[in-house]
Amino acid sequence: MAKIIATINLKGGVAKTTTTVGLAETLACEFDKRVLVIDLDPQTNATTMLIQEEKWRELNNKELTTARLFKDSKLAMNERKFDLRNTIQYGVSSIDKVKKLDLLPSSLELIEIQDNLTSIYRGRFNAITPVDILKRAINEVVDNYDYILIDCPPNLGTITLNGLRISDGYIIPTIPDVLSTYGIPQVVKWISEFSSEIDKEIKPIGIVITKYSSNSSVHKTTIKELELERDVKLFKTKFIQCNDLAKAAEYTEVNTLAKKWGYGEKHYDLFIEFAKEFMGVCNDEFGV
């Protein structure tokens, strides 16, 4: 059965999506894992990184995205249009050697849908809740994967709750500065309370340092403070600030993972290190 891990941070611009996509591609390409990325962020960045924007627009026009799933929550069962098998995009990535990575794409429409999820169709016995929408939808395919990575929106709304509802744990990508790390205690506390309420453990897997500058005293000080964090461990791998990162986030067809993320002491090597560390932690926590 897949281990389902969410990525979350309330601060935007911390490379949350880049970390999610790079980890997914590395697990699928270098470690032969079957991986599904679920994009719940209405910015759709994970989606457009893994498929061309033109392809995303085509899917969006056909309502083959997570937006259709959440729209259907207001409809009776016999009126629903969401088709999981057709909505999942198989064998995605701009990297030719990545063969085992699938995607459940997002949509800009999630911005509007988010505010209306309290009035969903709850069934004859009032047993369906707003946070169970995604869980009920993907249950049939969970066993097809080794890992499912969920790119959550930078908020604590109902769509984020749907991602956490099915997650075994979560990681928090962050730049090691005050603004990016300020909300981490709130996230950990909030998820812990949600976990207790639904009676399902959602473990804090770790904090991932992104856009790290070894010349920054602020970064060094913040990392020392994060190392003292008792509720969430800090991954050893640190993703350095890299001018080529924005270019890597664009959909450009390449042959290998190294070609996309950079050779030498760049993100290719770091994603290999991080994937190993990530799998090790998951093995310790969940017995993968």
PDB file of C-alpha atoms in Angstrom:
ATOM      1  CA  MET A   1       0.000   0.000   0.000  1.00  0.00           C
ATOM      2  CA  ALA A   2       1.215   3.493  -0.820  1.00  0.00           C
ATOM      3  CA  LYS A   3       2.608   5.798   1.810  1.00  0.00           C
ATOM      4  CA  ILE A   4       0.819   9.103   1.393  1.00  0.00           C
ATOM      5  CA  ILE A   5       2.758  12.238   2.256  1.00  0.00           C
ATOM      6  CA  ALA A   6       1.532  15.840   2.015  1.00  0.00           C
ATOM      7  CA  THR A   7       3.747  18.882   1.458  1.00  0.00           C
ATOM      8  CA  ILE A   8       2.581  22.067   3.139  1.00  0.00           C
ATOM      9  CA  ASN A   9       3.705  25.540   4.173  1.00  0.00           C
ATOM     10  CA  LEU A  10       1.525  28.579   4.782  1.00  0.00           C
ATOM     11  CA  LYS A  11       4.172  30.805   3.177  1.00  0.00           C
ATOM     12  CA  GLY A  12       4.327  30.944  -0.621  1.00  0.00           C
ATOM     13  CA  GLY A  13       7.567  31.022  -2.592  1.00  0.00           C
ATOM     14  CA  VAL A  14       9.381  28.484  -0.419  1.00  0.00           C
ATOM     15  CA  ALA A  15       9.853  25.886  -3.219  1.00  0.00           C
ATOM     16  CA  LYS A  16       7.100  23.652  -1.840  1.00  0.00           C
ATOM     17  CA  THR A  17       5.961  22.539  -5.271  1.00  0.00           C
ATOM     18  CA  THR A  18       9.486  22.254  -6.669  1.00  0.00           C
ATOM     19  CA  THR A  19      10.399  20.004  -3.739  1.00  0.00           C
ATOM     20  CA  THR A  20       7.306  17.858  -4.327  1.00  0.00           C
ATOM     21  CA  VAL A  21       7.878  17.442  -8.062  1.00  0.00           C
ATOM     22  CA  GLY A  22      11.638  16.916  -7.810  1.00  0.00           C
ATOM     23  CA  LEU A  23      11.179  14.275  -5.111  1.00  0.00           C
ATOM     24  CA  ALA A  24       8.478  12.527  -7.146  1.00  0.00           C
ATOM     25  CA  GLU A  25      10.622  12.459 -10.292  1.00  0.00           C
ATOM     26  CA  THR A  26      13.636  11.195  -8.356  1.00  0.00           C
ATOM     27  CA  LEU A  27      11.708   8.408  -6.628  1.00  0.00           C
ATOM     28  CA  ALA A  28      10.225   7.289  -9.959  1.00  0.00           C
ATOM     29  CA  CYS A  29      13.375   7.605 -12.068  1.00  0.00           C
ATOM     30  CA  GLU A  30      16.293   6.768  -9.796  1.00  0.00           C
ATOM     31  CA  PHE A  31      14.605   4.398  -7.347  1.00  0.00           C
ATOM     32  CA  ASP A  32      12.020   2.709  -9.590  1.00  0.00           C
ATOM     33  CA  LYS A  33       9.089   3.655  -7.360  1.00  0.00           C
ATOM     34  CA  ARG A  34       5.499   4.000  -8.558  1.00  0.00           C
ATOM     35  CA  VAL A  35       4.501   7.546  -7.662  1.00  0.00           C
ATOM     36  CA  LEU A  36       1.323   9.601  -7.888  1.00  0.00           C
ATOM     37  CA  VAL A  37       1.370  13.380  -7.447  1.00  0.00           C
ATOM     38  CA  ILE A  38      -1.964  14.891  -6.401  1.00  0.00           C
ATOM     39  CA  ASP A  39      -2.041  18.620  -7.094  1.00  0.00           C
ATOM     40  CA  LEU A  40      -4.481  20.367  -4.768  1.00  0.00           C
ATOM     41  CA  ASP A  41      -2.934  23.815  -5.129  1.00  0.00           C
ATOM     42  CA  PRO A  42      -5.052  26.086  -7.374  1.00  0.00           C
ATOM     43  CA  GLN A  43      -1.858  27.718  -8.639  1.00  0.00           C
ATOM     44  CA  THR A  44      -1.448  24.453 -10.644  1.00  0.00           C
ATOM     45  CA  ASN A  45       2.349  24.723 -10.599  1.00  0.00           C
ATOM     46  CA  ALA A  46       2.936  21.005  -9.952  1.00  0.00           C
ATOM     47  CA  THR A  47       0.572  20.229 -12.825  1.00  0.00           C
ATOM     48  CA  THR A  48       2.255  22.503 -15.354  1.00  0.00           C
ATOM     49  CA  MET A  49       5.705  21.315 -14.270  1.00  0.00           C
ATOM     50  CA  LEU A  50       4.719  17.740 -15.093  1.00  0.00           C
ATOM     51  CA  ILE A  51       2.632  18.318 -18.225  1.00  0.00           C
ATOM     52  CA  GLN A  52       2.754  21.104 -20.774  1.00  0.00           C
ATOM     53  CA  GLU A  53       0.542  24.103 -20.097  1.00  0.00           C
ATOM     54  CA  GLU A  54      -1.252  23.474 -23.375  1.00  0.00           C
ATOM     55  CA  LYS A  55      -2.077  19.945 -22.195  1.00  0.00           C
ATOM     56  CA  TRP A  56      -3.298  21.322 -18.860  1.00  0.00           C
ATOM     57  CA  ARG A  57      -5.640  23.766 -20.627  1.00  0.00           C
ATOM     58  CA  GLU A  58      -7.048  20.906 -22.673  1.00  0.00           C
ATOM     59  CA  LEU A  59      -7.696  18.855 -19.519  1.00  0.00           C
ATOM     60  CA  ASN A  60      -9.148  21.846 -17.723  1.00  0.00           C
ATOM     61  CA  ASN A  61     -11.572  22.542 -20.569  1.00  0.00           C
ATOM     62  CA  LYS A  62     -12.696  18.908 -20.413  1.00  0.00           C
ATOM     63  CA  GLU A  63     -13.014  19.139 -16.603  1.00  0.00           C
ATOM     64  CA  LEU A  64     -10.452  16.397 -16.099  1.00  0.00           C
ATOM     65  CA  THR A  65      -8.991  17.917 -12.928  1.00  0.00           C
ATOM     66  CA  THR A  66      -9.487  17.856  -9.160  1.00  0.00           C
ATOM     67  CA  ALA A  67     -11.900  20.783  -9.605  1.00  0.00           C
ATOM     68  CA  ARG A  68     -14.486  18.437 -11.123  1.00  0.00           C
ATOM     69  CA  LEU A  69     -14.116  16.140  -8.134  1.00  0.00           C
ATOM     70  CA  PHE A  70     -14.902  18.891  -5.646  1.00  0.00           C
ATOM     71  CA  LYS A  71     -17.698  20.300  -7.821  1.00  0.00           C
ATOM     72  CA  ASP A  72     -19.324  16.861  -7.789  1.00  0.00           C
ATOM     73  CA  SER A  73     -19.471  16.904  -4.001  1.00  0.00           C
ATOM     74  CA  LYS A  74     -22.629  19.008  -4.264  1.00  0.00           C
ATOM     75  CA  LEU A  75     -24.329  16.490  -6.555  1.00  0.00           C
ATOM     76  CA  ALA A  76     -26.114  13.232  -5.848  1.00  0.00           C
ATOM     77  CA  MET A  77     -24.138  10.103  -6.710  1.00  0.00           C
ATOM     78  CA  ASN A  78     -25.982   9.435  -9.966  1.00  0.00           C
ATOM     79  CA  GLU A  79     -25.295  12.992 -11.216  1.00  0.00           C
ATOM     80  CA  ARG A  80     -21.525  13.043 -10.757  1.00  0.00           C
ATOM     81  CA  LYS A  81     -19.137  13.427 -13.703  1.00  0.00           C
ATOM     82  CA  PHE A  82     -15.702  12.943 -12.127  1.00  0.00           C
ATOM     83  CA  ASP A  83     -13.849  10.002 -13.698  1.00  0.00           C
ATOM     84  CA  LEU A  84     -10.726   9.110 -11.743  1.00  0.00           C
ATOM     85  CA  ARG A  85      -9.196   6.769 -14.328  1.00  0.00           C
ATOM     86  CA  ASN A  86      -9.477   9.345 -17.114  1.00  0.00           C
ATOM     87  CA  THR A  87      -8.451  12.283 -14.933  1.00  0.00           C
ATOM     88  CA  ILE A  88      -5.184  10.708 -13.772  1.00  0.00           C
ATOM     89  CA  GLN A  89      -2.443  11.481 -16.289  1.00  0.00           C
ATOM     90  CA  TYR A  90      -0.117   8.519 -16.678  1.00  0.00           C
ATOM     91  CA  GLY A  91       3.638   8.598 -17.295  1.00  0.00           C
ATOM     92  CA  VAL A  92       4.038  12.353 -16.841  1.00  0.00           C
ATOM     93  CA  SER A  93       7.215  14.488 -16.553  1.00  0.00           C
ATOM     94  CA  SER A  94       9.366  16.388 -19.005  1.00  0.00           C
ATOM     95  CA  ILE A  95      12.148  13.864 -18.314  1.00  0.00           C
ATOM     96  CA  ASP A  96      12.217  11.042 -20.843  1.00  0.00           C
ATOM     97  CA  LYS A  97      13.518   8.445 -18.366  1.00  0.00           C
ATOM     98  CA  VAL A  98      10.706   9.023 -15.874  1.00  0.00           C
ATOM     99  CA  LYS A  99       8.157   6.283 -16.609  1.00  0.00           C
ATOM    100  CA  LYS A 100       6.402   5.540 -13.316  1.00  0.00           C
ATOM    101  CA  LEU A 101       5.071   8.952 -12.345  1.00  0.00           C
ATOM    102  CA  ASP A 102       1.360   9.795 -12.609  1.00  0.00           C
ATOM    103  CA  LEU A 103      -0.533  13.001 -11.879  1.00  0.00           C
ATOM    104  CA  LEU A 104      -3.960  14.012 -10.648  1.00  0.00           C
ATOM    105  CA  PRO A 105      -4.012  17.575 -12.049  1.00  0.00           C
ATOM    106  CA  SER A 106      -5.253  20.755 -10.407  1.00  0.00           C
ATOM    107  CA  SER A 107      -7.273  23.719 -11.657  1.00  0.00           C
ATOM    108  CA  LEU A 108      -7.529  27.450 -11.022  1.00  0.00           C
ATOM    109  CA  GLU A 109     -11.210  26.819 -10.314  1.00  0.00           C
ATOM    110  CA  LEU A 110     -10.281  25.419  -6.905  1.00  0.00           C
ATOM    111  CA  ILE A 111      -9.971  29.009  -5.674  1.00  0.00           C
ATOM    112  CA  GLU A 112     -13.723  29.546  -6.073  1.00  0.00           C
ATOM    113  CA  ILE A 113     -14.699  26.025  -5.068  1.00  0.00           C
ATOM    114  CA  GLN A 114     -12.808  26.196  -1.755  1.00  0.00           C
ATOM    115  CA  ASP A 115     -15.335  28.530  -0.142  1.00  0.00           C
ATOM    116  CA  ASN A 116     -18.377  26.426  -1.030  1.00  0.00           C
ATOM    117  CA  LEU A 117     -17.412  22.989   0.256  1.00  0.00           C
ATOM    118  CA  THR A 118     -19.432  23.157   3.453  1.00  0.00           C
ATOM    119  CA  SER A 119     -22.706  22.598   1.568  1.00  0.00           C
ATOM    120  CA  ILE A 120     -21.868  19.250  -0.003  1.00  0.00           C
ATOM    121  CA  TYR A 121     -24.199  16.313  -0.642  1.00  0.00           C
ATOM    122  CA  ARG A 122     -23.969  14.278   2.573  1.00  0.00           C
ATOM    123  CA  GLY A 123     -25.814  11.172   1.489  1.00  0.00           C
ATOM    124  CA  ARG A 124     -28.969   9.506   2.712  1.00  0.00           C
ATOM    125  CA  PHE A 125     -27.519   8.889   6.167  1.00  0.00           C
ATOM    126  CA  ASN A 126     -25.562  12.172   6.404  1.00  0.00           C
ATOM    127  CA  ALA A 127     -22.326  10.151   6.506  1.00  0.00           C
ATOM    128  CA  ILE A 128     -20.274  12.056   3.904  1.00  0.00           C
ATOM    129  CA  THR A 129     -18.166  14.931   5.233  1.00  0.00           C
ATOM    130  CA  PRO A 130     -16.367  17.749   3.338  1.00  0.00           C
ATOM    131  CA  VAL A 131     -12.922  16.420   4.309  1.00  0.00           C
ATOM    132  CA  ASP A 132     -13.607  12.930   2.920  1.00  0.00           C
ATOM    133  CA  ILE A 133     -14.126  13.935  -0.724  1.00  0.00           C
ATOM    134  CA  LEU A 134     -10.614  13.070  -1.949  1.00  0.00           C
ATOM    135  CA  LYS A 135     -10.367   9.957   0.222  1.00  0.00           C
ATOM    136  CA  ARG A 136     -13.507   8.454  -1.268  1.00  0.00           C
ATOM    137  CA  ALA A 137     -12.388   9.325  -4.799  1.00  0.00           C
ATOM    138  CA  ILE A 138      -8.895   7.823  -4.881  1.00  0.00           C
ATOM    139  CA  ASN A 139      -9.377   4.792  -2.663  1.00  0.00           C
ATOM    140  CA  GLU A 140      -9.541   2.450  -5.658  1.00  0.00           C
ATOM    141  CA  VAL A 141      -6.047   3.363  -6.943  1.00  0.00           C
ATOM    142  CA  VAL A 142      -4.037   3.763  -3.729  1.00  0.00           C
ATOM    143  CA  ASP A 143      -2.622   0.242  -3.917  1.00  0.00           C
ATOM    144  CA  ASN A 144      -1.200   0.951  -7.391  1.00  0.00           C
ATOM    145  CA  TYR A 145       1.549   3.169  -5.933  1.00  0.00           C
ATOM    146  CA  ASP A 146       4.515   3.069  -3.591  1.00  0.00           C
ATOM    147  CA  TYR A 147       4.232   6.764  -2.779  1.00  0.00           C
ATOM    148  CA  ILE A 148       1.523   9.380  -3.183  1.00  0.00           C
ATOM    149  CA  LEU A 149       2.709  12.969  -2.771  1.00  0.00           C
ATOM    150  CA  ILE A 150       0.112  15.682  -2.234  1.00  0.00           C
ATOM    151  CA  ASP A 151       0.944  19.302  -3.054  1.00  0.00           C
ATOM    152  CA  CYS A 152      -1.324  21.215  -0.668  1.00  0.00           C
ATOM    153  CA  PRO A 153      -2.410  24.864  -0.976  1.00  0.00           C
ATOM    154  CA  PRO A 154      -0.644  27.411   1.289  1.00  0.00           C
ATOM    155  CA  ASN A 155      -3.625  27.606   3.631  1.00  0.00           C
ATOM    156  CA  LEU A 156      -5.531  25.534   6.177  1.00  0.00           C
ATOM    157  CA  GLY A 157      -8.812  25.313   4.270  1.00  0.00           C
ATOM    158  CA  THR A 158     -11.077  22.399   3.397  1.00  0.00           C
ATOM    159  CA  ILE A 159      -9.122  21.346   0.300  1.00  0.00           C
ATOM    160  CA  THR A 160      -5.929  21.165   2.360  1.00  0.00           C
ATOM    161  CA  LEU A 161      -7.837  19.106   4.932  1.00  0.00           C
ATOM    162  CA  ASN A 162      -8.804  16.686   2.175  1.00  0.00           C
ATOM    163  CA  GLY A 163      -5.130  16.157   1.395  1.00  0.00           C
ATOM    164  CA  LEU A 164      -4.184  15.692   5.037  1.00  0.00           C
ATOM    165  CA  ARG A 165      -7.173  13.407   5.649  1.00  0.00           C
ATOM    166  CA  ILE A 166      -5.612  10.696   3.493  1.00  0.00           C
ATOM    167  CA  SER A 167      -1.999  11.380   4.470  1.00  0.00           C
ATOM    168  CA  ASP A 168       0.186   9.222   6.684  1.00  0.00           C
ATOM    169  CA  GLY A 169       2.461  12.198   7.288  1.00  0.00           C
ATOM    170  CA  TYR A 170       3.619  15.549   5.986  1.00  0.00           C
ATOM    171  CA  ILE A 171       6.785  17.480   5.168  1.00  0.00           C
ATOM    172  CA  ILE A 172       7.294  21.233   5.430  1.00  0.00           C
ATOM    173  CA  PRO A 173       9.607  22.777   2.803  1.00  0.00           C
ATOM    174  CA  THR A 174      10.875  26.169   3.965  1.00  0.00           C
ATOM    175  CA  ILE A 175      13.458  28.838   3.341  1.00  0.00           C
ATOM    176  CA  PRO A 176      15.443  29.219   6.586  1.00  0.00           C
ATOM    177  CA  ASP A 177      14.344  32.752   7.378  1.00  0.00           C
ATOM    178  CA  VAL A 178      11.911  34.343   9.813  1.00  0.00           C
ATOM    179  CA  LEU A 179       8.991  34.929   7.439  1.00  0.00           C
ATOM    180  CA  SER A 180       9.081  31.435   5.930  1.00  0.00           C
ATOM    181  CA  THR A 181       9.341  29.569   9.229  1.00  0.00           C
ATOM    182  CA  TYR A 182       7.028  31.749  11.294  1.00  0.00           C
ATOM    183  CA  GLY A 183       3.918  29.637  10.612  1.00  0.00           C
ATOM    184  CA  ILE A 184       5.497  26.213  11.175  1.00  0.00           C
ATOM    185  CA  PRO A 185       4.430  25.841  14.848  1.00  0.00           C
ATOM    186  CA  GLN A 186       0.897  26.793  13.836  1.00  0.00           C
ATOM    187  CA  VAL A 187       0.866  24.167  11.063  1.00  0.00           C
ATOM    188  CA  VAL A 188       2.157  21.443  13.390  1.00  0.00           C
ATOM    189  CA  LYS A 189      -0.327  22.332  16.146  1.00  0.00           C
ATOM    190  CA  TRP A 190      -3.244  22.580  13.707  1.00  0.00           C
ATOM    191  CA  ILE A 191      -2.492  19.239  12.025  1.00  0.00           C
ATOM    192  CA  SER A 192      -2.073  17.582  15.414  1.00  0.00           C
ATOM    193  CA  GLU A 193      -5.520  18.805  16.470  1.00  0.00           C
ATOM    194  CA  PHE A 194      -7.049  17.709  13.158  1.00  0.00           C
ATOM    195  CA  SER A 195      -5.367  14.317  13.519  1.00  0.00           C
ATOM    196  CA  SER A 196      -6.903  13.859  16.970  1.00  0.00           C
ATOM    197  CA  GLU A 197     -10.328  14.911  15.761  1.00  0.00           C
ATOM    198  CA  ILE A 198     -10.433  12.374  12.918  1.00  0.00           C
ATOM    199  CA  ASP A 199      -8.734   9.725  15.092  1.00  0.00           C
ATOM    200  CA  LYS A 200      -5.975   9.101  12.531  1.00  0.00           C
ATOM    201  CA  GLU A 201      -2.300   9.754  13.130  1.00  0.00           C
ATOM    202  CA  ILE A 202      -0.698  12.176  10.668  1.00  0.00           C
ATOM    203  CA  LYS A 203       2.998  12.253  11.473  1.00  0.00           C
ATOM    204  CA  PRO A 204       5.285  15.264  10.946  1.00  0.00           C
ATOM    205  CA  ILE A 205       7.937  13.647   8.726  1.00  0.00           C
ATOM    206  CA  GLY A 206      10.302  16.593   8.664  1.00  0.00           C
ATOM    207  CA  ILE A 207      11.225  20.133   7.680  1.00  0.00           C
ATOM    208  CA  VAL A 208      13.083  20.514   4.368  1.00  0.00           C
ATOM    209  CA  ILE A 209      15.461  23.455   3.942  1.00  0.00           C
ATOM    210  CA  THR A 210      15.160  25.143   0.529  1.00  0.00           C
ATOM    211  CA  LYS A 211      16.927  28.073  -1.171  1.00  0.00           C
ATOM    212  CA  TYR A 212      19.745  27.828   1.363  1.00  0.00           C
ATOM    213  CA  SER A 213      22.640  30.289   1.223  1.00  0.00           C
ATOM    214  CA  SER A 214      25.738  29.298   3.173  1.00  0.00           C
ATOM    215  CA  ASN A 215      26.773  32.974   3.234  1.00  0.00           C
ATOM    216  CA  SER A 216      23.624  34.031   5.097  1.00  0.00           C
ATOM    217  CA  SER A 217      23.948  34.417   8.870  1.00  0.00           C
ATOM    218  CA  VAL A 218      20.139  34.529   9.072  1.00  0.00           C
ATOM    219  CA  HIS A 219      19.902  31.146   7.355  1.00  0.00           C
ATOM    220  CA  LYS A 220      22.493  29.605   9.673  1.00  0.00           C
ATOM    221  CA  THR A 221      20.813  30.985  12.781  1.00  0.00           C
ATOM    222  CA  THR A 222      17.355  29.851  11.663  1.00  0.00           C
ATOM    223  CA  ILE A 223      18.600  26.344  10.920  1.00  0.00           C
ATOM    224  CA  LYS A 224      20.089  26.105  14.425  1.00  0.00           C
ATOM    225  CA  GLU A 225      16.716  27.107  15.837  1.00  0.00           C
ATOM    226  CA  LEU A 226      14.907  24.529  13.669  1.00  0.00           C
ATOM    227  CA  GLU A 227      17.308  21.837  14.863  1.00  0.00           C
ATOM    228  CA  LEU A 228      15.970  22.454  18.364  1.00  0.00           C
ATOM    229  CA  GLU A 229      12.364  21.977  17.222  1.00  0.00           C
ATOM    230  CA  ARG A 230      11.024  19.060  19.246  1.00  0.00           C
ATOM    231  CA  ASP A 231       7.854  18.352  17.297  1.00  0.00           C
ATOM    232  CA  VAL A 232       9.355  18.083  13.802  1.00  0.00           C
ATOM    233  CA  LYS A 233      12.785  16.797  12.820  1.00  0.00           C
ATOM    234  CA  LEU A 234      14.968  18.620  10.310  1.00  0.00           C
ATOM    235  CA  PHE A 235      16.097  16.745   7.205  1.00  0.00           C
ATOM    236  CA  LYS A 236      19.871  16.799   6.777  1.00  0.00           C
ATOM    237  CA  THR A 237      19.626  17.607   3.063  1.00  0.00           C
ATOM    238  CA  LYS A 238      19.608  21.330   2.312  1.00  0.00           C
ATOM    239  CA  PHE A 239      18.570  22.577  -1.121  1.00  0.00           C
ATOM    240  CA  ILE A 240      20.859  25.433  -2.039  1.00  0.00           C
ATOM    241  CA  GLN A 241      19.813  28.699  -3.668  1.00  0.00           C
ATOM    242  CA  CYS A 242      20.251  28.081  -7.388  1.00  0.00           C
ATOM    243  CA  ASN A 243      19.790  30.509 -10.266  1.00  0.00           C
ATOM    244  CA  ASP A 244      18.782  27.642 -12.571  1.00  0.00           C
ATOM    245  CA  LEU A 245      15.900  26.536 -10.345  1.00  0.00           C
ATOM    246  CA  ALA A 246      13.274  28.651 -12.107  1.00  0.00           C
ATOM    247  CA  LYS A 247      14.409  27.268 -15.442  1.00  0.00           C
ATOM    248  CA  ALA A 248      14.105  23.704 -14.125  1.00  0.00           C
ATOM    249  CA  ALA A 249      10.524  24.443 -13.101  1.00  0.00           C
ATOM    250  CA  GLU A 250       9.573  25.132 -16.717  1.00  0.00           C
ATOM    251  CA  TYR A 251       8.336  22.229 -18.839  1.00  0.00           C
ATOM    252  CA  THR A 252      11.278  21.530 -21.141  1.00  0.00           C
ATOM    253  CA  GLU A 253      11.828  18.041 -22.504  1.00  0.00           C
ATOM    254  CA  VAL A 254      15.146  16.496 -21.449  1.00  0.00           C
ATOM    255  CA  ASN A 255      16.581  12.986 -21.327  1.00  0.00           C
ATOM    256  CA  THR A 256      17.685  12.646 -17.721  1.00  0.00           C
ATOM    257  CA  LEU A 257      17.015  13.877 -14.212  1.00  0.00           C
ATOM    258  CA  ALA A 258      20.511  15.372 -14.036  1.00  0.00           C
ATOM    259  CA  LYS A 259      19.922  17.341 -17.216  1.00  0.00           C
ATOM    260  CA  LYS A 260      16.820  18.949 -15.736  1.00  0.00           C
ATOM    261  CA  TRP A 261      17.998  19.678 -12.207  1.00  0.00           C
ATOM    262  CA  GLY A 262      21.696  20.358 -12.818  1.00  0.00           C
ATOM    263  CA  TYR A 263      24.973  18.477 -12.459  1.00  0.00           C
ATOM    264  CA  GLY A 264      27.603  18.764  -9.759  1.00  0.00           C
ATOM    265  CA  GLU A 265      26.601  20.224  -6.417  1.00  0.00           C
ATOM    266  CA  LYS A 266      23.205  21.235  -7.698  1.00  0.00           C
ATOM    267  CA  HIS A 267      19.689  19.967  -7.245  1.00  0.00           C
ATOM    268  CA  TYR A 268      20.178  16.611  -9.011  1.00  0.00           C
ATOM    269  CA  ASP A 269      22.605  15.417  -6.330  1.00  0.00           C
ATOM    270  CA  LEU A 270      20.525  16.985  -3.598  1.00  0.00           C
ATOM    271  CA  PHE A 271      17.331  15.286  -4.762  1.00  0.00           C
ATOM    272  CA  ILE A 272      19.148  11.931  -4.726  1.00  0.00           C
ATOM    273  CA  GLU A 273      20.295  12.582  -1.151  1.00  0.00           C
ATOM    274  CA  PHE A 274      16.880  13.812  -0.098  1.00  0.00           C
ATOM    275  CA  ALA A 275      15.038  10.870  -1.686  1.00  0.00           C
ATOM    276  CA  LYS A 276      17.269   8.431   0.185  1.00  0.00           C
ATOM    277  CA  GLU A 277      16.720  10.295   3.427  1.00  0.00           C
ATOM    278  CA  PHE A 278      12.979  10.556   2.782  1.00  0.00           C
ATOM    279  CA  MET A 279      12.637   6.835   2.086  1.00  0.00           C
ATOM    280  CA  GLY A 280      14.707   6.042   5.176  1.00  0.00           C
ATOM    281  CA  VAL A 281      12.437   8.124   7.381  1.00  0.00           C
ATOM    282  CA  CYS A 282       9.316   6.573   5.826  1.00  0.00           C
ATOM    283  CA  ASN A 283      10.770   3.119   6.387  1.00  0.00           C
ATOM    284  CA  ASP A 284      11.408   3.936  10.035  1.00  0.00           C
ATOM    285  CA  GLU A 285       8.005   5.528  10.560  1.00  0.00           C
ATOM    286  CA  PHE A 286       5.758   3.321   8.442  1.00  0.00           C
ATOM    287  CA  GLY A 287       7.738   0.179   7.571  1.00  0.00           C
ATOM    288  CA  VAL A 288       7.696   0.724   3.784  1.00  0.00           C
TER     289      VAL A 288
END
